[in-house]
XYZ file of C-alpha atoms in Angstrom:
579
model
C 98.033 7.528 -16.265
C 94.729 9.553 -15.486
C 91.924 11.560 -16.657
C 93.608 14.990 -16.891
C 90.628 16.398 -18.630
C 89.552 19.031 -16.186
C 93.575 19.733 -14.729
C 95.352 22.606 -16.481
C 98.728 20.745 -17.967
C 101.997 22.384 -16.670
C 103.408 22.472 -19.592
C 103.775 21.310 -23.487
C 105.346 18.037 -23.266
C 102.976 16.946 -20.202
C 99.651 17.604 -23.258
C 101.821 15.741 -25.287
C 102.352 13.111 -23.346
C 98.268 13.206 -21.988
C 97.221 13.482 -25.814
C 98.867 10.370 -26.561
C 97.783 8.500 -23.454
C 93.893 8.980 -24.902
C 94.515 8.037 -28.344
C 96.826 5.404 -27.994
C 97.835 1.821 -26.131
C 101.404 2.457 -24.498
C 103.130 0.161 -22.662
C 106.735 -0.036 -21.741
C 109.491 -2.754 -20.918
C 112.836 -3.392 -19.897
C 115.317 -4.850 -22.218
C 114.311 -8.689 -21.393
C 110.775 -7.546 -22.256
C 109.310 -7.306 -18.272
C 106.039 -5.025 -18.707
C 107.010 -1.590 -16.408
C 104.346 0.471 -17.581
C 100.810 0.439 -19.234
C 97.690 2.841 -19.912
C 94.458 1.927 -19.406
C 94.288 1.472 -22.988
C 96.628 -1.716 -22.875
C 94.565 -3.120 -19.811
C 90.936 -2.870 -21.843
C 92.105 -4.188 -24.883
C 94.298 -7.026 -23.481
C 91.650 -7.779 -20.648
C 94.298 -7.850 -18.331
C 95.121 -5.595 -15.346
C 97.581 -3.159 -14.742
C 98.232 -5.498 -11.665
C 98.183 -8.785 -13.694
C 100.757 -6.750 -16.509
C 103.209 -5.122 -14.328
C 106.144 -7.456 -13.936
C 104.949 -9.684 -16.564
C 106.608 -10.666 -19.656
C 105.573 -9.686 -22.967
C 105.286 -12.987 -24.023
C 101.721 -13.111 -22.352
C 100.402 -11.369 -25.138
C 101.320 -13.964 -27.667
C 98.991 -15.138 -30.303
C 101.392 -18.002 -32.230
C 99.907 -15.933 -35.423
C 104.251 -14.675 -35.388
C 106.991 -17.585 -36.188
C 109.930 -17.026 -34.232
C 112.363 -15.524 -36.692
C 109.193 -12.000 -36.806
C 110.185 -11.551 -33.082
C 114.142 -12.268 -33.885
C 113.593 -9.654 -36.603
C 112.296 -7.545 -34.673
C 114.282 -7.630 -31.943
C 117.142 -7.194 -33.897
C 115.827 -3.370 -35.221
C 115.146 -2.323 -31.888
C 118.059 -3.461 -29.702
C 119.992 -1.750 -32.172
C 118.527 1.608 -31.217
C 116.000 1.826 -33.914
C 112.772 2.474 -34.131
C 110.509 -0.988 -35.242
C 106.704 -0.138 -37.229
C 104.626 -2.775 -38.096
C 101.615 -4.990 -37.588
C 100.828 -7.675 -34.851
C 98.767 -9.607 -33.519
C 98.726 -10.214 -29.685
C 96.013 -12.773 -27.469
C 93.294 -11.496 -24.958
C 92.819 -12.887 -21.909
C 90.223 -14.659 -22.997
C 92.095 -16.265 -25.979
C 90.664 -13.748 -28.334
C 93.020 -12.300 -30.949
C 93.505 -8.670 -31.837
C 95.552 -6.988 -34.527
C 97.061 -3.559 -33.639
C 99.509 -1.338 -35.554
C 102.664 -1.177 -33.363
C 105.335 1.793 -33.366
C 108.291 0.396 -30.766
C 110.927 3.245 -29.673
C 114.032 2.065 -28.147
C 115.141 4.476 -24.922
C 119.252 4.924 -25.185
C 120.839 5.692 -21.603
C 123.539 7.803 -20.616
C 125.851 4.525 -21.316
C 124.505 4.557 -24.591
C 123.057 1.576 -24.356
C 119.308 0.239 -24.839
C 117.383 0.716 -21.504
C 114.022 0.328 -22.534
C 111.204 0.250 -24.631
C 107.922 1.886 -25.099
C 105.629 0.625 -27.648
C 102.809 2.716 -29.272
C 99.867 0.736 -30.536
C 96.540 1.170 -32.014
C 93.809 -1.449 -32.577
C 93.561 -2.141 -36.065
C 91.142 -5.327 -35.529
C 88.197 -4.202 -37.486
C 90.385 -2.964 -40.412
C 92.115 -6.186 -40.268
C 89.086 -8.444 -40.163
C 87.475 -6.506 -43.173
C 90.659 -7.404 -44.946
C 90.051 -10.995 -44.670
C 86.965 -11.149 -45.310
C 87.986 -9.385 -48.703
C 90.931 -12.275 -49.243
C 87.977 -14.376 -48.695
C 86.077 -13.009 -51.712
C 88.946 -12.721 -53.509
C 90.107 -16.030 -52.968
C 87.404 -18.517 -51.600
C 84.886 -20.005 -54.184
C 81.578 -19.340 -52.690
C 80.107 -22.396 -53.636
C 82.461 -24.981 -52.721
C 84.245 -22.859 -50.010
C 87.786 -24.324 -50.711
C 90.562 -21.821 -52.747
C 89.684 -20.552 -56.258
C 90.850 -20.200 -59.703
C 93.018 -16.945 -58.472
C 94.271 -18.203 -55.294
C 95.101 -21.716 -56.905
C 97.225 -19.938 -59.443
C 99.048 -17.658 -56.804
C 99.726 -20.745 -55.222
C 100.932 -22.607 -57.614
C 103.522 -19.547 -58.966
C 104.816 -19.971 -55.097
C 104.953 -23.322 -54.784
C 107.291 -23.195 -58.183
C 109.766 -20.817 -56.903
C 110.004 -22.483 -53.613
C 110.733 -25.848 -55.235
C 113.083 -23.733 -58.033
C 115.291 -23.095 -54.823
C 114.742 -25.846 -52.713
C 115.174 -28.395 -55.727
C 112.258 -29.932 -54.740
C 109.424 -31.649 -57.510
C 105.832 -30.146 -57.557
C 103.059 -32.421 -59.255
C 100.074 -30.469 -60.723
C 97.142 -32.541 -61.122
C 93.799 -30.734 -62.828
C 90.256 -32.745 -62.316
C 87.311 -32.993 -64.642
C 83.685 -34.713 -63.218
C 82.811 -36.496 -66.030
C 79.350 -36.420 -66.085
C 78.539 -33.339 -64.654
C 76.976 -31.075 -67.253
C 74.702 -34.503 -67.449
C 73.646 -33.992 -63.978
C 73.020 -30.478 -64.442
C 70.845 -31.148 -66.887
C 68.649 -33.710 -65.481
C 68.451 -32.591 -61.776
C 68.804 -29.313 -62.244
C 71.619 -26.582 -60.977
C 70.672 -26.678 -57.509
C 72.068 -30.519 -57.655
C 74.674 -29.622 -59.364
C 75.624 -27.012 -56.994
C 74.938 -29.607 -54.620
C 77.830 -31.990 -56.175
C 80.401 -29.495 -56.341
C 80.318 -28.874 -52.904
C 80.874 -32.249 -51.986
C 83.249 -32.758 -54.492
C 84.623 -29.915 -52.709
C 84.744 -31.466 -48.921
C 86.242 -35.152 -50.363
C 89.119 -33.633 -52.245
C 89.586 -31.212 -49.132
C 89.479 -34.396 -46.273
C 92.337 -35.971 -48.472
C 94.871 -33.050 -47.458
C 98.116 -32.355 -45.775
C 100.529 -30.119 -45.199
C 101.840 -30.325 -48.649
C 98.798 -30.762 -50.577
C 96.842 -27.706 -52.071
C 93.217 -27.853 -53.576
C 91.221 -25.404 -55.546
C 87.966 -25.128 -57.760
C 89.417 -24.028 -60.464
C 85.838 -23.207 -61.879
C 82.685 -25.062 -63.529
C 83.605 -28.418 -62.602
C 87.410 -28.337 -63.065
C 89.225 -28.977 -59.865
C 93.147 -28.607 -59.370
C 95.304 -30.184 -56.735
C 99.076 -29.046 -56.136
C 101.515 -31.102 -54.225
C 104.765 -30.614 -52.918
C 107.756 -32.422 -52.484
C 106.031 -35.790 -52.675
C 107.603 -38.647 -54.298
C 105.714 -40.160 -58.436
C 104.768 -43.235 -56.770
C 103.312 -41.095 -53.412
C 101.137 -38.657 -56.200
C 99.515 -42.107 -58.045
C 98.858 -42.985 -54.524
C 97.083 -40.031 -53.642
C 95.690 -39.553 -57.105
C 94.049 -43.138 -56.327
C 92.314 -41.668 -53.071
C 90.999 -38.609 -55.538
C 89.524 -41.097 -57.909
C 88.198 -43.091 -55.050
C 86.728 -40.771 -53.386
C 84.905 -39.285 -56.282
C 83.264 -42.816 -57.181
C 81.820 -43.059 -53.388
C 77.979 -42.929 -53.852
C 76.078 -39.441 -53.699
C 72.705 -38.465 -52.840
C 71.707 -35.630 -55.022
C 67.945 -35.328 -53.500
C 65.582 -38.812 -53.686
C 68.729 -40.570 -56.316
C 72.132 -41.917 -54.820
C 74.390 -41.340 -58.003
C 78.139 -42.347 -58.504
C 80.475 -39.883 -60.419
C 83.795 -40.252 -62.081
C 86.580 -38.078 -62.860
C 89.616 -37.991 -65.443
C 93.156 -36.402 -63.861
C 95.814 -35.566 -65.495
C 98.992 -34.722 -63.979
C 102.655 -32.961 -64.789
C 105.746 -32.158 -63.010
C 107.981 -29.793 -62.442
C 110.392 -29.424 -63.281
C 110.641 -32.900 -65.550
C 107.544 -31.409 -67.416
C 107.798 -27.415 -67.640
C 109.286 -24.851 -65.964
C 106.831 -22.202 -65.719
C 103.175 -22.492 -64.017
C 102.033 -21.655 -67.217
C 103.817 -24.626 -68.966
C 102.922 -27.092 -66.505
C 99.313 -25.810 -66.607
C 99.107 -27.085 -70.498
C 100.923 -29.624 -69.629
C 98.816 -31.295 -67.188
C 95.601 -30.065 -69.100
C 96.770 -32.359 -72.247
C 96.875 -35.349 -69.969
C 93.888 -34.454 -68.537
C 92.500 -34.457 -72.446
C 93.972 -37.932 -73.279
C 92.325 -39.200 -69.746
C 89.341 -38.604 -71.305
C 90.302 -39.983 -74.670
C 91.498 -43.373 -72.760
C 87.811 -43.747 -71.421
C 87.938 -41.214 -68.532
C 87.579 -42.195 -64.899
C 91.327 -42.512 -65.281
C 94.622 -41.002 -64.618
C 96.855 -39.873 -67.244
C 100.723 -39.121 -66.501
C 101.612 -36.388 -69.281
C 104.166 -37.634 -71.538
C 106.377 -35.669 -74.115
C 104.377 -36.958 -77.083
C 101.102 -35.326 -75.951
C 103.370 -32.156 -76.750
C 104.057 -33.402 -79.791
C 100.362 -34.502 -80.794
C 98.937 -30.922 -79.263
C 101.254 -29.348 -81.483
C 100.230 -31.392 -84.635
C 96.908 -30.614 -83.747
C 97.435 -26.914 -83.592
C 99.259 -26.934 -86.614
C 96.413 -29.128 -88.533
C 93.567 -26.774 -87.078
C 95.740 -23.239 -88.656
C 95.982 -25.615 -92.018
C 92.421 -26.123 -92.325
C 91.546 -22.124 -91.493
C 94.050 -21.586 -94.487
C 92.098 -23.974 -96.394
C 88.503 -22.579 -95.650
C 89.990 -19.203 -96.749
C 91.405 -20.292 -99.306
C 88.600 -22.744 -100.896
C 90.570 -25.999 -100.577
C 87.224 -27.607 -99.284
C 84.460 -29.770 -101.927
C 82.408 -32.434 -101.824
C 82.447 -35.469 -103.794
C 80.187 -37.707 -104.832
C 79.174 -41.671 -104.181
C 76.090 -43.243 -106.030
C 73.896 -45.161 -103.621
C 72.446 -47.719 -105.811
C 68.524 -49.052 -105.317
C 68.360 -52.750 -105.288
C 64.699 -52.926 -106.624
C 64.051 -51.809 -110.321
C 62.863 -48.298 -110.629
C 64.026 -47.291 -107.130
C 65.501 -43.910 -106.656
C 69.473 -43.132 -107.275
C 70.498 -40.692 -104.331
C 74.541 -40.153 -103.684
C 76.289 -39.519 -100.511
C 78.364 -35.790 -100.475
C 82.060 -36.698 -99.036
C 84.163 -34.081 -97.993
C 87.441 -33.911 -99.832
C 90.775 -31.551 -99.066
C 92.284 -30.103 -102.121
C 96.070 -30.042 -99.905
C 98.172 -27.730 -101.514
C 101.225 -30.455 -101.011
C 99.385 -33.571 -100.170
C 96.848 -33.678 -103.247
C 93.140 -34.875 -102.594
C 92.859 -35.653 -98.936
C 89.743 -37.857 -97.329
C 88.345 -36.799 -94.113
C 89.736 -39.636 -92.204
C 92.854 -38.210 -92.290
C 92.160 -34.913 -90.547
C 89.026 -34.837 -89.105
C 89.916 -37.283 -86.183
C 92.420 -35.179 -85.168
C 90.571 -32.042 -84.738
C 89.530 -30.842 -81.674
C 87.661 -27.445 -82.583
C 84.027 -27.076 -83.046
C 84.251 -23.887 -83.874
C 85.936 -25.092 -86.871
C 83.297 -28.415 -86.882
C 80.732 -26.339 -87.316
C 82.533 -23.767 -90.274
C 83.399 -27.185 -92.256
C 79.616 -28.116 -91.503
C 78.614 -25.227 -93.486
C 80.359 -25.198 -95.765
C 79.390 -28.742 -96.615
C 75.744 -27.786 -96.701
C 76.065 -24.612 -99.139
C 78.208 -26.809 -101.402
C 75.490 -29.641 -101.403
C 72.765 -26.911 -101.907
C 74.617 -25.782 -104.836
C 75.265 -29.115 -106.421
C 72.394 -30.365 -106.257
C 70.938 -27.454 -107.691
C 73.318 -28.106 -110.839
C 72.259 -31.548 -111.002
C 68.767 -30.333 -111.535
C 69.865 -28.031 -114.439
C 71.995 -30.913 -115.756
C 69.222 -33.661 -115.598
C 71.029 -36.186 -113.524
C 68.656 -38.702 -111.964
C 69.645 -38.073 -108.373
C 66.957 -37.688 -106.567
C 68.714 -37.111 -102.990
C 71.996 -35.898 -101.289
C 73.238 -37.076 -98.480
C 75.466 -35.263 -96.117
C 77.302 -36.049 -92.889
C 76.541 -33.819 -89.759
C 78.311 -33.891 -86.540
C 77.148 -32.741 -82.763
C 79.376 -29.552 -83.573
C 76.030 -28.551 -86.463
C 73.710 -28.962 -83.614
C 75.158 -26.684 -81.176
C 72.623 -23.681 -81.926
C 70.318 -23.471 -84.795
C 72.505 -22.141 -87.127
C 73.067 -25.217 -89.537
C 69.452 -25.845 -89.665
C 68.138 -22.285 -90.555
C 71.302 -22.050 -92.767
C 69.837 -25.225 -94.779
C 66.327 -24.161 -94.726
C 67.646 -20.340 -96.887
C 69.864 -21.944 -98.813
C 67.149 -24.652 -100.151
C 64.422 -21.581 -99.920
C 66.729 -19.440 -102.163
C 67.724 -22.405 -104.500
C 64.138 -23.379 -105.158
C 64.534 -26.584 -104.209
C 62.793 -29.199 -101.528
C 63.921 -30.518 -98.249
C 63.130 -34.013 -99.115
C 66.097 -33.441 -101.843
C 68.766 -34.235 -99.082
C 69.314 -36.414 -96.002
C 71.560 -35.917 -93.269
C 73.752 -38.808 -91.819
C 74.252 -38.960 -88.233
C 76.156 -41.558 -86.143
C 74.969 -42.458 -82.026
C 77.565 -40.107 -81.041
C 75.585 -37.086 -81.989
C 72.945 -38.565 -79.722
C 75.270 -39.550 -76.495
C 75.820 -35.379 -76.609
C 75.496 -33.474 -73.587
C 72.773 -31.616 -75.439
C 71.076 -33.908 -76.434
C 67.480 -32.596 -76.176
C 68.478 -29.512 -77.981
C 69.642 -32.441 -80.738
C 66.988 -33.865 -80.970
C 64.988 -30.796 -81.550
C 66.985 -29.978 -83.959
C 66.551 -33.154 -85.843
C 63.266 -33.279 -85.689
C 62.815 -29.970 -87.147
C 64.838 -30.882 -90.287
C 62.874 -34.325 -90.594
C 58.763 -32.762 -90.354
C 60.198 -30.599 -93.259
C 60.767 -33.978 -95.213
C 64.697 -34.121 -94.305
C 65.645 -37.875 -94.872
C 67.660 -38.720 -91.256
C 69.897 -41.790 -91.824
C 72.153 -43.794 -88.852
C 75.015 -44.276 -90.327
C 77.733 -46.970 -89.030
C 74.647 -48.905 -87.425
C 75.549 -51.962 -85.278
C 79.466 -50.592 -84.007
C 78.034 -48.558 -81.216
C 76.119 -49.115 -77.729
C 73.145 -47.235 -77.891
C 71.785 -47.595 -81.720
C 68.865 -49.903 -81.134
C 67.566 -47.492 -78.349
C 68.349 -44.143 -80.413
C 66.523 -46.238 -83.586
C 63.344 -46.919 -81.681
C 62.908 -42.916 -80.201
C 64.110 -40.850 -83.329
C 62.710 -39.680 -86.359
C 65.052 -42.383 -88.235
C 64.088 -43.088 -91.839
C 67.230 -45.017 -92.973
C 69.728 -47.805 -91.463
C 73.276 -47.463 -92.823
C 74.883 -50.565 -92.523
C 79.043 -50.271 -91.923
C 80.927 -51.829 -93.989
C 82.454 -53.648 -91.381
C 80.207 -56.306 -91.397
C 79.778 -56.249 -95.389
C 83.609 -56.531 -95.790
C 83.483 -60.556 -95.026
C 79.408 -61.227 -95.753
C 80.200 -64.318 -98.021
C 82.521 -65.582 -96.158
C 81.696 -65.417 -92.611
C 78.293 -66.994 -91.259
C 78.518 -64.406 -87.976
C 78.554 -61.294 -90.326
C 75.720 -62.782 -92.162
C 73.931 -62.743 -89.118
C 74.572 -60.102 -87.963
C 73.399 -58.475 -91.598
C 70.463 -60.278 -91.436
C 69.538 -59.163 -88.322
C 69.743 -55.462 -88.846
C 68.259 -55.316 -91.815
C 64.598 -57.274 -90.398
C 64.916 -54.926 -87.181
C 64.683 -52.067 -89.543
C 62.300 -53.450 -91.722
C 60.328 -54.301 -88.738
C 60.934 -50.624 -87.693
C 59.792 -49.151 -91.052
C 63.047 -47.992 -91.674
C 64.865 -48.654 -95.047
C 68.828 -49.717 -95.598
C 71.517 -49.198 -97.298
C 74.675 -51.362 -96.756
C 78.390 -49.562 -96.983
C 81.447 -50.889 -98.466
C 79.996 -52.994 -101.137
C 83.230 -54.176 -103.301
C 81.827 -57.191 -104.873
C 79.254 -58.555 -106.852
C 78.995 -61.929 -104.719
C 78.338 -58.942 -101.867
C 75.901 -57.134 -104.349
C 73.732 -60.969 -104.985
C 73.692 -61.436 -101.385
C 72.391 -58.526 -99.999
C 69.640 -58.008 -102.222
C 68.738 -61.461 -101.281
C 69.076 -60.542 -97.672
C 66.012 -58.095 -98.942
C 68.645 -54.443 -98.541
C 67.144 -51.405 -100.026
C 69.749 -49.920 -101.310
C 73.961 -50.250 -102.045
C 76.683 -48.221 -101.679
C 80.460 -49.111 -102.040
C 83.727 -49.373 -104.787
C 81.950 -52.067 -106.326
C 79.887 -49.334 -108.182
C 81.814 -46.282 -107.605
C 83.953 -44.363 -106.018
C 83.379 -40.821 -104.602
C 83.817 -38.622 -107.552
C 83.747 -34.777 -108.400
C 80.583 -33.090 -109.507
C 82.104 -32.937 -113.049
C 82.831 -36.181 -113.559
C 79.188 -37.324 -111.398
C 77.404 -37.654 -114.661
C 79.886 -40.122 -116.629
C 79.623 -42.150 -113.792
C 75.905 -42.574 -113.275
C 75.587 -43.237 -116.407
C 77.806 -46.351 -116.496
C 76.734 -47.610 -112.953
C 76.922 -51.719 -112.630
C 73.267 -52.783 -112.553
C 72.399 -54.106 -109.024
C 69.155 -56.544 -110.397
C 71.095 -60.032 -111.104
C 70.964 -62.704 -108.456
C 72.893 -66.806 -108.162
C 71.274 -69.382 -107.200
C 74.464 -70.178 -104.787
C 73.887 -66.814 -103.699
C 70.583 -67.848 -103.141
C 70.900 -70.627 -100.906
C 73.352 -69.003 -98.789
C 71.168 -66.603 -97.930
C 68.230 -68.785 -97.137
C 70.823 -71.272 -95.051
């Protein structure tokens, strides 16, 4: 085939034929695939010449990018007498691959018979290389360079219907860092970024033909496996967890990091990718709950609990609609004569079926904090409005406590809510005091916290610790924030007289505080040996059964007005104190 540019054709079919020649890559072969004919088309894009080509195989050309049964397809068509169109990709001479779009045209003899073939290509490299770079973008995190959220789910859907007809088991396991948003936060995102990425290489070293990992975004991570056996996934799972805890240097720091997995399997545990998503994601959750740097296996009653929970969290929505929510009231009684009567504002569940129901009974179990933060308001406005009624009524309480959660300091919504409702109400900060436990501190936001805090407390807030002395951090957290008030749990208060290590332990907390400044209050006071002895023990203030229980605003002014008197000492009392 030449240049025929400048010779007049002798007729149609001879342009024809010409035409093609330019545009195309033509090459033909026998029936065994021997190479009888190529244009100078096929020798520059194959690097070959027409001498190497000629009386070669077509098998030169191939790239290993085909399995064998594309070719036995193919083959098939065409030895038929049919024409085959599709895509391949074929090996330079050079080893470099090249995709081009192939047209092959079977030549039937006079015998009828398949003769020949001529194949019609054109080099679709470029287009094809554009296209993966777009699967790339679609489907490569570019931060961690390993599959994404998309590609793992694709994946996954696959992997299901494979195993759906090859009754084979596919594990799902989804990965949490557990103190990443920590990280983030102190060394900034760069590190973080950082982190991910070798997150990213240690959970991609640990794989195999039938093990599939993804970034499933932030730093959620998801591994599928295939085929393996339970006890061959807790092995592997092991390697994940070790491999996370190997040391990391995020800049001028080595840190260690841990992660909580959970895990579910199909088909034992769901049979959709969707089902065995939630699945896994509720072990994942009670990973966590267990202490995290764990494994968690999902089991049918996490099904059971998630659905509880859902079924709790639509209840209490019903019951914010519907009113249902109130505070009641418990007296905290001053130990020294004249001090000032404050209660504590508990929230109480008017349950359509159930009757009066405490917070202990449903606020462990929610997981919103959405709906944290909606029950957080609510308790505000209803102490605001209280309190305000106490005023009118003349009852001698002079502050009102109320509980607040992390969920109140997410934004500064609770605290400019509480600073109109007291504006509009007329009445002072220093008329309430918000309890907080160490757990608000050991937050991920906890700066933002603290500001928070500290905010409510220069506008003459009262800020109390409650359930001092059952955490880690409290001594710490007591020393560095705007703390005015030690709560003592009544943990500790529950066997004061009779056990000399509670006594102690009493003791202890309430001459740290007073060493701090800070005043105390001691919960669960139930009797009056309890009452004698803590006053002794010099505590500011009481709060328990002994004097009251929590009571409704209507009936808050009978029962201050018959409260036990908290000024009477024994000299037994006396000397157990001092001994």
């Amino acid at each position: 085939m030449t240049d025929r540019s400048d010779t007049p054709f002798q007729d149609e079919m001879e342009f024809v034929r010409y035409a093609l020649d330019s545009a195309a890559i033509v090459a033909m072969t026998d029936v065994k695939g021997t190479i009888t004919l190529v244009n100078n088309k096929f020798s520059e894009i194959s690097g070959y010449s027409r001498e190497e080509l000629i009386g070669a195989n077509h098998r030169l050309l191939h790239s290993g990018v085909h399995g064998p049964e594309f070719f036995r397809e193919m083959y098939r068509v065409i030895a038929s007498g049919k024409v085959w169109h599709g895509e391949i990709c074929n090996r330079r001479k050079d080893g470099e691959r090249y995709w081009v779009d192939t047209t092959i045209v079977p030549h039937v003899g006079a015998s009828g018979k398949v003769d020949s073939y001529t194949a019609i290509r054109f080099d679709i490299t470029a287009r094809q290389q554009a296209q993966s770079e777009l699967r790339k973008v679609v489907n490569i995190d570019p931060m961690t360079g390993i599959p994404n959220r998309r590609h793992f789910q694709e994946y996954l859907e696959d992997a299901l219907r494979q195993a759906g007809v090859g009754a084979k088991t596919v594990h799902l396991a989804l990965l949490d860092l557990d103190t990443f948003k920590e990280i983030n936060d102190w060394f900034g995102h760069d590190v973080g970024d950082r982190l991910l990425r070798i997150i990213g290489e240690r959970l991609s070293a640990l794989g195999h033909d039938d093990y599939f990992v993804a970034r499933l975004g932030g730093d959620e991570f998801g591994i599928v496996l295939t085929g393996q056996s339970e006890s061959e996934v807790r092995a592997l799972v092991g390697k994940v967890l070790g491999a996370i805890r190997r040391p990391i240097l995020l800049g001028d720091v080595t840190r260690r990091c841990t992660a909580s997995i959970g895990v579910a399997m199909f088909p034992r545990d769901g049979l959709t990718a969707e089902d065995i998503f939630k699945n896994a994601d509720l072990a994942l959750y009670r990973a966590k709950e267990l202490g995290r740097d764990r494994a968690s296996t999902y089991e049918h009653r996490l099904g059971d609990v998630s659905r509880q929970r859902s079924e709790l969290t639509r209840a209490i929505e019903d019951g914010l609609g519907r009113g249902q929510f109130l505070l009641h009231y418990q007296p905290v009684v001053p130990v020294a004569d004249g001090g000032g009567l404050s209660v504590e504002g508990l929230l109480r569940w008017q349950h359509p079926t159930n009757g009066m129901v405490a917070p202990g009974s449903f606020l462990s179990d929610l997981r919103d904090p959405g709906l944290f933060a909606e029950l957080g308001m609510l308790v505000v406005e209803r102490a605001v409005q209280d309190m305000k009624a106490m005023k009118l009524q003349g009852l001698p309480v002079g502050r009102i406590a109320i509980n607040v959660t992390n969920a109140d300091f997410r934004s500064d919504l609770f605290t400019n809510k509480f600073f109109a409702l007291t504006e509009r109400a007329a009445l002072p900060p220093s008329a309430f005091c918000i309890e907080v436990t160490e757990g608000v501190f050991l937050g991920r936001d906890f700066a933002e916290v603290e500001r928070r805090i500290c905010r409510l407390h220069d506008a003459g807030v009262e800020v109390a610790l409650d359930d001092f002395g059952t955490g880690f951090a409290s001594l710490t957290h007591l020393r560095r924030m705007p703390i005015d008030r030690v709560k003592i749990d009544q943990v500790f208060v529950a066997n004061l007289t009779q056990s000399s290590a509670d006594l102690a332990i009493v003791r202890g907390i309430i001459d740290i505080s007073h060493g701090m400044g800070k005043l105390v209050t001691a919960e669960g006071v139930e009797t009056r040996a309890q009452v004698d002895l803590l006053r002794e023990l010099g505590c500011d203030s009481l709060q328990g059964w002994y004097f009251a229980k929590a009571q409704s605003p209507e009936r808050l002014g009978y029962v201050l007005e018959n409260l036990p008197s908290a000024q009477c000492e024994t000299d037994a009392v006396g000397r157990m104190a001092r001994g």
